[in-house]
Short mmCIF file of C-alpha atoms in Angstrom, two decimals:
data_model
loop_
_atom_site.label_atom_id
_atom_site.label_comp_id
_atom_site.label_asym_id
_atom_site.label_seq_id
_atom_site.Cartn_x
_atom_site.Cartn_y
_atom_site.Cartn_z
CA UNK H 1 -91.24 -70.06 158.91
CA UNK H 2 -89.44 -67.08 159.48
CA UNK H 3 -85.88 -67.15 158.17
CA UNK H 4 -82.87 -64.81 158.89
CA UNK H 5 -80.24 -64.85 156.00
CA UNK H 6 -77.17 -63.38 157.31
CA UNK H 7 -75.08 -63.02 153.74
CA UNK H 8 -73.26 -60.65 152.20
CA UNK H 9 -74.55 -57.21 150.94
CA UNK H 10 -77.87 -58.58 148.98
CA UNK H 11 -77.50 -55.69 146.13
CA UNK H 12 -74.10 -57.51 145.05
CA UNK H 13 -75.94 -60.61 144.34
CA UNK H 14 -75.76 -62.41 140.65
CA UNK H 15 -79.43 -64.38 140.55
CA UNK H 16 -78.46 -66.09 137.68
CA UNK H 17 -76.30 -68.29 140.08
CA UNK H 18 -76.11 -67.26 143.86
CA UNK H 19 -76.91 -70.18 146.06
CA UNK H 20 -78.03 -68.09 148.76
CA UNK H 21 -80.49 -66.31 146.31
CA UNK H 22 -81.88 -70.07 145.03
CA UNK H 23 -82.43 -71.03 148.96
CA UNK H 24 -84.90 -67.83 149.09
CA UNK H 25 -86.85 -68.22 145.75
CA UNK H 26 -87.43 -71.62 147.33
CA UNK H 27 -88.15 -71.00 150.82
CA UNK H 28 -90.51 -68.12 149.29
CA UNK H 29 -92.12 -70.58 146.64
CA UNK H 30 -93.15 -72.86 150.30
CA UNK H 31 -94.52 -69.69 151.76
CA UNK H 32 -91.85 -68.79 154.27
CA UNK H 33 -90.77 -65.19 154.99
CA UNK H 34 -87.25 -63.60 154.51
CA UNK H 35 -85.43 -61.82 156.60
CA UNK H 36 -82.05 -59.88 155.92
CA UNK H 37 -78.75 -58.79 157.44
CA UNK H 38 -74.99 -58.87 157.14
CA UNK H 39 -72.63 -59.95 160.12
CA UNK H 40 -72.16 -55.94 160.63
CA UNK H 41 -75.46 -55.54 161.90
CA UNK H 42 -74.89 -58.60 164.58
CA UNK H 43 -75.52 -56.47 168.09
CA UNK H 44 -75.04 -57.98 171.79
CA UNK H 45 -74.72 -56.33 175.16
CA UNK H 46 -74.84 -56.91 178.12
CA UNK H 47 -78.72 -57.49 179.79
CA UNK H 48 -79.92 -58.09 176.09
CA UNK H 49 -79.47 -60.82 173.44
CA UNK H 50 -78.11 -61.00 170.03
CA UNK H 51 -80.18 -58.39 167.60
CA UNK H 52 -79.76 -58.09 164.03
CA UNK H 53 -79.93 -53.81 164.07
CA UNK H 54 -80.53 -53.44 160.17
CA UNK H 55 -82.77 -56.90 159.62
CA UNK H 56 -84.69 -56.23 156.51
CA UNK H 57 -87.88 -57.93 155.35
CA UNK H 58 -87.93 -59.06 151.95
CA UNK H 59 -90.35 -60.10 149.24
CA UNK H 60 -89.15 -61.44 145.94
CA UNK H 61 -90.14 -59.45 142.72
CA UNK H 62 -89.31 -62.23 140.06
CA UNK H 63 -87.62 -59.81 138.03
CA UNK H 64 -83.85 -59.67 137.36
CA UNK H 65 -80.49 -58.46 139.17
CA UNK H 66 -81.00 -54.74 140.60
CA UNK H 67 -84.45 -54.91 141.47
CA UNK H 68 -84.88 -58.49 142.33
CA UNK H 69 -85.93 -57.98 145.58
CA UNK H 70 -88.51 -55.16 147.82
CA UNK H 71 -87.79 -54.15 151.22
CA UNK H 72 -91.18 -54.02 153.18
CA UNK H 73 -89.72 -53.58 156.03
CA UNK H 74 -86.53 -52.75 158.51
CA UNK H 75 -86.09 -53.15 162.04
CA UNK H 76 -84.45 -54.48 164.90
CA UNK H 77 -84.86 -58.21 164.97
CA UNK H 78 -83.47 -60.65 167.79
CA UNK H 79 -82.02 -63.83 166.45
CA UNK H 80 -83.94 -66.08 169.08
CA UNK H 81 -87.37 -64.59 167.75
CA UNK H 82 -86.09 -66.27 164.41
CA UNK H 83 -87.11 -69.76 163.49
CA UNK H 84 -83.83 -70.42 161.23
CA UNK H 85 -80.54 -68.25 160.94
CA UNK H 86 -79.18 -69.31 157.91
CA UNK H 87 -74.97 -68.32 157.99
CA UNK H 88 -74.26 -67.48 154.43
CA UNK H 89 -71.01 -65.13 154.72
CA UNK H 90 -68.86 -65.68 151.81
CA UNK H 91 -65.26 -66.04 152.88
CA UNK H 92 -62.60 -65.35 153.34
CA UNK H 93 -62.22 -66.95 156.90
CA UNK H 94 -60.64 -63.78 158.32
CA UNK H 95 -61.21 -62.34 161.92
CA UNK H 96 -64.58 -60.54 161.31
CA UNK H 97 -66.27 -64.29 160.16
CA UNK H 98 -64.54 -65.64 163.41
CA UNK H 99 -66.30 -62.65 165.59
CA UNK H 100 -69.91 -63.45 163.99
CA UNK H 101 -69.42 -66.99 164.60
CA UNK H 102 -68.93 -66.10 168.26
CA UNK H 103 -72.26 -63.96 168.17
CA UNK H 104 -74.22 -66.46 166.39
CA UNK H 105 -72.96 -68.73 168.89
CA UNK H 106 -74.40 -66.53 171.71
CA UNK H 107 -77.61 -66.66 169.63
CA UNK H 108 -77.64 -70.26 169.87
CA UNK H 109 -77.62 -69.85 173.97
CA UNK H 110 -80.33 -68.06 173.41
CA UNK H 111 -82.99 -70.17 171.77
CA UNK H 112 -82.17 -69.41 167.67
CA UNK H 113 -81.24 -72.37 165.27
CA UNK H 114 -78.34 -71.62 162.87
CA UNK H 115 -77.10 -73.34 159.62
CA UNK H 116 -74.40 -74.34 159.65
CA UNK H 117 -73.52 -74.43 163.09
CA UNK H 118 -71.13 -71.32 164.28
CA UNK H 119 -68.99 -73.93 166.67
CA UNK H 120 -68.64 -76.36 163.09
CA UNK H 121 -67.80 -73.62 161.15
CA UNK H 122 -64.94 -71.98 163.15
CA UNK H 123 -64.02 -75.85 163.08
CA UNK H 124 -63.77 -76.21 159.84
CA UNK H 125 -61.50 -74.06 158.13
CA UNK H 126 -61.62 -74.75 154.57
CA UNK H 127 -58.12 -74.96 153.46
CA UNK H 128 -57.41 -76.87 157.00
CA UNK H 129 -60.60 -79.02 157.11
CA UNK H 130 -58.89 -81.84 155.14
CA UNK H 131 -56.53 -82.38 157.38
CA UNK H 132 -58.65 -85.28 159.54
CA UNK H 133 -59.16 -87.11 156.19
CA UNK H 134 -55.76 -88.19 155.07
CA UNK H 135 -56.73 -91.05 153.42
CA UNK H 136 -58.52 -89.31 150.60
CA UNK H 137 -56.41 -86.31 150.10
CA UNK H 138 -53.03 -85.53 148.04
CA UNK H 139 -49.79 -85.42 149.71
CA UNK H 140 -50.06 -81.96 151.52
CA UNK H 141 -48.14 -79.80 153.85
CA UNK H 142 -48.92 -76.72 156.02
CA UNK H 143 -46.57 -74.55 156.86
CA UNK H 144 -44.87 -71.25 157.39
CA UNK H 145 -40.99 -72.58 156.31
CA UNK H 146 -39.91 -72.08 152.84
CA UNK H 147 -37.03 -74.76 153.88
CA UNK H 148 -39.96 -76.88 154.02
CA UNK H 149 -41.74 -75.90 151.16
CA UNK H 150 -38.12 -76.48 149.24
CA UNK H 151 -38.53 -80.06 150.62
CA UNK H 152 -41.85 -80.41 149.47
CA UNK H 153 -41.06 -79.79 145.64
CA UNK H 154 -38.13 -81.69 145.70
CA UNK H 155 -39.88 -84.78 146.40
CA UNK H 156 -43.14 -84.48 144.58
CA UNK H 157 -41.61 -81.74 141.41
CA UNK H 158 -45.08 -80.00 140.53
CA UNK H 159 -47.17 -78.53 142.98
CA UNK H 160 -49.36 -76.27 143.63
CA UNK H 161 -49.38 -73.61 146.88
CA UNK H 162 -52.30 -71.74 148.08
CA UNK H 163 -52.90 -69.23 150.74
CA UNK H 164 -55.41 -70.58 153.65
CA UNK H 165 -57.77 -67.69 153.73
CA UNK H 166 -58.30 -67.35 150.01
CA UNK H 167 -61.56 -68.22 147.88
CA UNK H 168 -62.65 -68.58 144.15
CA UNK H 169 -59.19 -69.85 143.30
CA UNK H 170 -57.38 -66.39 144.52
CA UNK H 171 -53.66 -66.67 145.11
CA UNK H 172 -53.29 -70.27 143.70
CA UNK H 173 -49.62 -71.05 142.13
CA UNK H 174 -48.35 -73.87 140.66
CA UNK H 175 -44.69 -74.99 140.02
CA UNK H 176 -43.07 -77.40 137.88
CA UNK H 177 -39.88 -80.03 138.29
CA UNK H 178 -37.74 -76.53 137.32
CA UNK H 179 -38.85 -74.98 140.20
CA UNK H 180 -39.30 -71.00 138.66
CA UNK H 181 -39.64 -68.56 141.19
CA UNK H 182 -40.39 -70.82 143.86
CA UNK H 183 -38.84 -68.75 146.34
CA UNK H 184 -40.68 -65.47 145.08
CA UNK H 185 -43.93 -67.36 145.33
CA UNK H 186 -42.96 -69.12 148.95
CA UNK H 187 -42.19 -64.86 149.76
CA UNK H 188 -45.17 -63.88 148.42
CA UNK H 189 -47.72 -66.27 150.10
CA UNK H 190 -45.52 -66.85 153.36
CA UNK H 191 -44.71 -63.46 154.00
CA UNK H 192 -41.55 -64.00 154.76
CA UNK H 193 -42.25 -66.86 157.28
CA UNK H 194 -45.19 -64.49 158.79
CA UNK H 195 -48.33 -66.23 157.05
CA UNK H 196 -49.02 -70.10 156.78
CA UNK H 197 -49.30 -71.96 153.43
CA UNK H 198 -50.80 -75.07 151.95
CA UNK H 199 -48.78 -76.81 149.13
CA UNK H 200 -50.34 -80.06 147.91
CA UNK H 201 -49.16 -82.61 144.93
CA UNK H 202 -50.70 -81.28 141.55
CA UNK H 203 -53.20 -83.02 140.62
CA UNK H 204 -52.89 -83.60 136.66
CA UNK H 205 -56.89 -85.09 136.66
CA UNK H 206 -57.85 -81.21 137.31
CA UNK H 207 -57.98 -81.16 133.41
CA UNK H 208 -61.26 -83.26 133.70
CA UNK H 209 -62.21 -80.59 136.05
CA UNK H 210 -62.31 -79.24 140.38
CA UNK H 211 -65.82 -81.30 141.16
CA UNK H 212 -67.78 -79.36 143.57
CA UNK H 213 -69.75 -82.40 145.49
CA UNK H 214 -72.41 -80.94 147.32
CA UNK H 215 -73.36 -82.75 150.88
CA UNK H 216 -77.04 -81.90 152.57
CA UNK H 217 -77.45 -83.14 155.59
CA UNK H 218 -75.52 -86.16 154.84
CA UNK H 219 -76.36 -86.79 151.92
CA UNK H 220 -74.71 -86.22 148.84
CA UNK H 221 -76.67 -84.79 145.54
CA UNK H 222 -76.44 -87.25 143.39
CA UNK H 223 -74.92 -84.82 140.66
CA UNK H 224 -71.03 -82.94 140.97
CA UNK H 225 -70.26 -79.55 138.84
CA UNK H 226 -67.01 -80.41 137.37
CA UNK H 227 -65.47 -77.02 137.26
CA UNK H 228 -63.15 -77.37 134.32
CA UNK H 229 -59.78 -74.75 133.50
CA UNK H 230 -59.91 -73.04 130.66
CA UNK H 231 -57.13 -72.19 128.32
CA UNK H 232 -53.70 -71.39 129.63
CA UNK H 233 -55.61 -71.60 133.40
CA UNK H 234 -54.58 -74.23 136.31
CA UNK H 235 -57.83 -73.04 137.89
CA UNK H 236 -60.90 -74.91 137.46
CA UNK H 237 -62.93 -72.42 140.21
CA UNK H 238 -65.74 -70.42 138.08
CA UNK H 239 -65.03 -66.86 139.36
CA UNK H 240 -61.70 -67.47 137.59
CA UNK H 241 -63.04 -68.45 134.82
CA UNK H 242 -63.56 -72.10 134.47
CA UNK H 243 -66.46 -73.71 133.18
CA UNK H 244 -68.80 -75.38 134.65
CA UNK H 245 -70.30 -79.19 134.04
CA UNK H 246 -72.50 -81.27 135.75
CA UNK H 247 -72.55 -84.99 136.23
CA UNK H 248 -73.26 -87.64 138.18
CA UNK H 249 -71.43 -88.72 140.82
CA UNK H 250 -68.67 -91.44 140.05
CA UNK H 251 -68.32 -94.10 142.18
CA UNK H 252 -65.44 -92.78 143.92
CA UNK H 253 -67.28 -89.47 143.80
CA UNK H 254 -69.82 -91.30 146.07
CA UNK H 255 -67.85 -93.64 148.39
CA UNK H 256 -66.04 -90.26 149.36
CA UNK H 257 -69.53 -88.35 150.43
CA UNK H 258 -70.70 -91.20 152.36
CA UNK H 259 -67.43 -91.50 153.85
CA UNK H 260 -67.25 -87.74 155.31
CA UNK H 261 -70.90 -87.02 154.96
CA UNK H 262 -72.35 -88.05 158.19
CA UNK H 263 -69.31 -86.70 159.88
CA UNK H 264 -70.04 -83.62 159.18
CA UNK H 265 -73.61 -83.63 159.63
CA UNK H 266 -73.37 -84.93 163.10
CA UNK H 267 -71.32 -81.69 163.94
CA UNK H 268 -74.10 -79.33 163.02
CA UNK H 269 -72.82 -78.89 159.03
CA UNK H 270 -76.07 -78.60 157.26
CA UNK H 271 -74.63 -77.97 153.77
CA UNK H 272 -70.73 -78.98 152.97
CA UNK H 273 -69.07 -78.66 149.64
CA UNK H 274 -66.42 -80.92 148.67
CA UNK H 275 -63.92 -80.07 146.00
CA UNK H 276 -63.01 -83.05 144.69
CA UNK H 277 -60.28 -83.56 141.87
CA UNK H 278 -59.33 -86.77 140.64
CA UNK H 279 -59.91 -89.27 143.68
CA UNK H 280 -58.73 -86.64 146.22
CA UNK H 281 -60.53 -84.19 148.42
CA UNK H 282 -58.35 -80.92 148.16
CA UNK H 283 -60.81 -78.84 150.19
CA UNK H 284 -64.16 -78.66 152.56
CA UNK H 285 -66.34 -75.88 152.01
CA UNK H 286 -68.81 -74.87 154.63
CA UNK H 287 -69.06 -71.19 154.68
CA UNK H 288 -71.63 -70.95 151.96
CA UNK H 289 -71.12 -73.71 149.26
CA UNK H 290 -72.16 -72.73 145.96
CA UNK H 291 -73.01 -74.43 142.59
CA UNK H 292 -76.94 -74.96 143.40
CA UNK H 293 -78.12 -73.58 140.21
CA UNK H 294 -75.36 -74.74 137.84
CA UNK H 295 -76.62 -78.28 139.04
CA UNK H 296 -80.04 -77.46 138.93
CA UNK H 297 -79.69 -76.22 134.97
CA UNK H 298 -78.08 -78.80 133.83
CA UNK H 299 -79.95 -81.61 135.25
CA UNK H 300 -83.28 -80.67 136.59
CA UNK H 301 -82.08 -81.81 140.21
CA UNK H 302 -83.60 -79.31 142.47
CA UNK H 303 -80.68 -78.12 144.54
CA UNK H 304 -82.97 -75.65 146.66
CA UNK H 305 -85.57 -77.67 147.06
CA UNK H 306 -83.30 -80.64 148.65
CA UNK H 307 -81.55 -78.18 150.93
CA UNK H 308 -84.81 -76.32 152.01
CA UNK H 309 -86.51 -79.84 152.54
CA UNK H 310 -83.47 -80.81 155.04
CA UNK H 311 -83.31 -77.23 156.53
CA UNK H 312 -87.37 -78.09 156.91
CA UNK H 313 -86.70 -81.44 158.59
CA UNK H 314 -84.07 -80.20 160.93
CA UNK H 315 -86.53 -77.85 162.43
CA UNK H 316 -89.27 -80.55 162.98
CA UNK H 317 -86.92 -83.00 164.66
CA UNK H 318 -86.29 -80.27 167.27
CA UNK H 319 -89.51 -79.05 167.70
#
């Protein structure tokens, strides 16, 4: 198969735990050829269809970090030409990821098969995504009103406020009963009533650690990476420093991935990655869920291989 990776700038990427970069050392292992681009290089006018201007061919080297990869070629590719497009744009969920959703969209009108599905991903905001499950989620509010906000912490005393579009943990607060600086923080993330917020409950179980449950194609991986704070830190994400542990999936663990699984899958969300702390779902991830190798390392589950195996499957059925 020929597969079109449309990521971030390659040269950025940390092998010793990119997702994106385990998916290609697989999908190379099976044989399959690799194709390159970022959402910049997404091209469509009129008479003509959606081109990748800068697609770049890739072999794998085996060796480490800088030099990882070759470049054996570079050239204008259509999408449709394409057997898979796989959508692997790290957030945040800003304008630009809206726009290539839109032209990955057209590229779907035009024959080529993306993962995961532009239409479910401009669905599924991550922050917002929870929203349709209520039933396993905290007590949460969205909103632009620090009155609100105000409200918030006086009926649940220690929470925790995020900005929608942030990743990795970025921008997370939390504030106790005492309420310190609560209206800096509401300024800062609000914007003075310009930008919406999520505040949700803290969760005291994120001591135990942020479980990242990983869903492909509807079914969950039978191991979590409990992404644990560290030191003085509320965060448990790993780019702020938390560490990260895999286990099996509890029970609850489970009952929630078969719960919102299929869900998702049905809407064309190949990959989803729940955070998960406690018994509550605190966000959906489907931009480009990570953790594949920090699973993989700790268990000998084969992350990649699963997820190339459904991305294999999803072609056949629609062949």
């Amino acid at each position: 198969m020929n597969l079109l990776f449309v990521a971030d700038p390659i040269e950025t990427f940390k092998t010793s735990k990119d997702s994106t970069f385990a998916m290609m050392r697989e999908a190379a292992r099976r044989g399959h050829r690799l194709q390159v681009c970022e959402p910049r290089d997404l091209v469509w006018v009129r008479g003509g269809r959606v081109v990748a201007r800068r697609c770049r061919t890739i072999i794998l080297t085996g060796r480490e970090q800088a030099d990882w990869f070759e470049v054996v070629a570079t050239a204008e590719l259509a999408l449709a030409d394409t057997d898979a497009v796989l959508m692997r744009k790290d957030p945040p969920f800003d304008p630009e990821f809206i726009y290539a959703t839109h032209l990955l969209q057209q590229a779907e009108r035009e024959g080529a098969r993306v993962f995961n599905r532009p239409q479910a991903l401009r669905d599924h905001p991550e922050k917002l995504a929870i929203m349709e499950f209520a039933d396993v989620i905290a007590p949460t509010l969205v909103t632009r009103e620090a009155d609100a906000i105000r409200a918030f912490h006086a009926e649940h005393g220690d929470i925790i406020l995020k900005p929608l579009d942030g990743m990795g943990g970025m921008g997370i607060f939390r504030v106790g009963a005492d309420g310190l600086n609560l209206g800096s923080i509401i300024e800062t993330l609000n914007q003075h009533g310009q930008a919406t917020v999520m505040v949700q409950r803290f969760l005291p179980e994120i001591v135990d650690g942020d479980k990242r449950i990983l869903i492909i194609g509807g079914v969950p991986v039978p191991f979590c990476l409990a992404r644990i704070p560290q030191g003085s830190e509320i965060r448990g994400n790993l780019a702020a420093g938390g560490k990260g542990v895999a286990r099996p999936l509890s029970e609850r663990d489970r009952e929630i991935a078969e719960q919102l699984g299929p869900v998702l899958s049905a809407r064309g969300l190949l990959l989803v990655g729940l955070d998960v702390i406690g018994a509550c779902v605190t966000e959906i991830n489907v931009t480009s869920p990570t953790c594949f190798q920090e699973i993989t390392d700790q268990t000998g589950f084969d992350v990649a291989a699963c997820f190339v195996d459904a991305l294999e499957g999803a072609l056949m059925a629609a062949a």
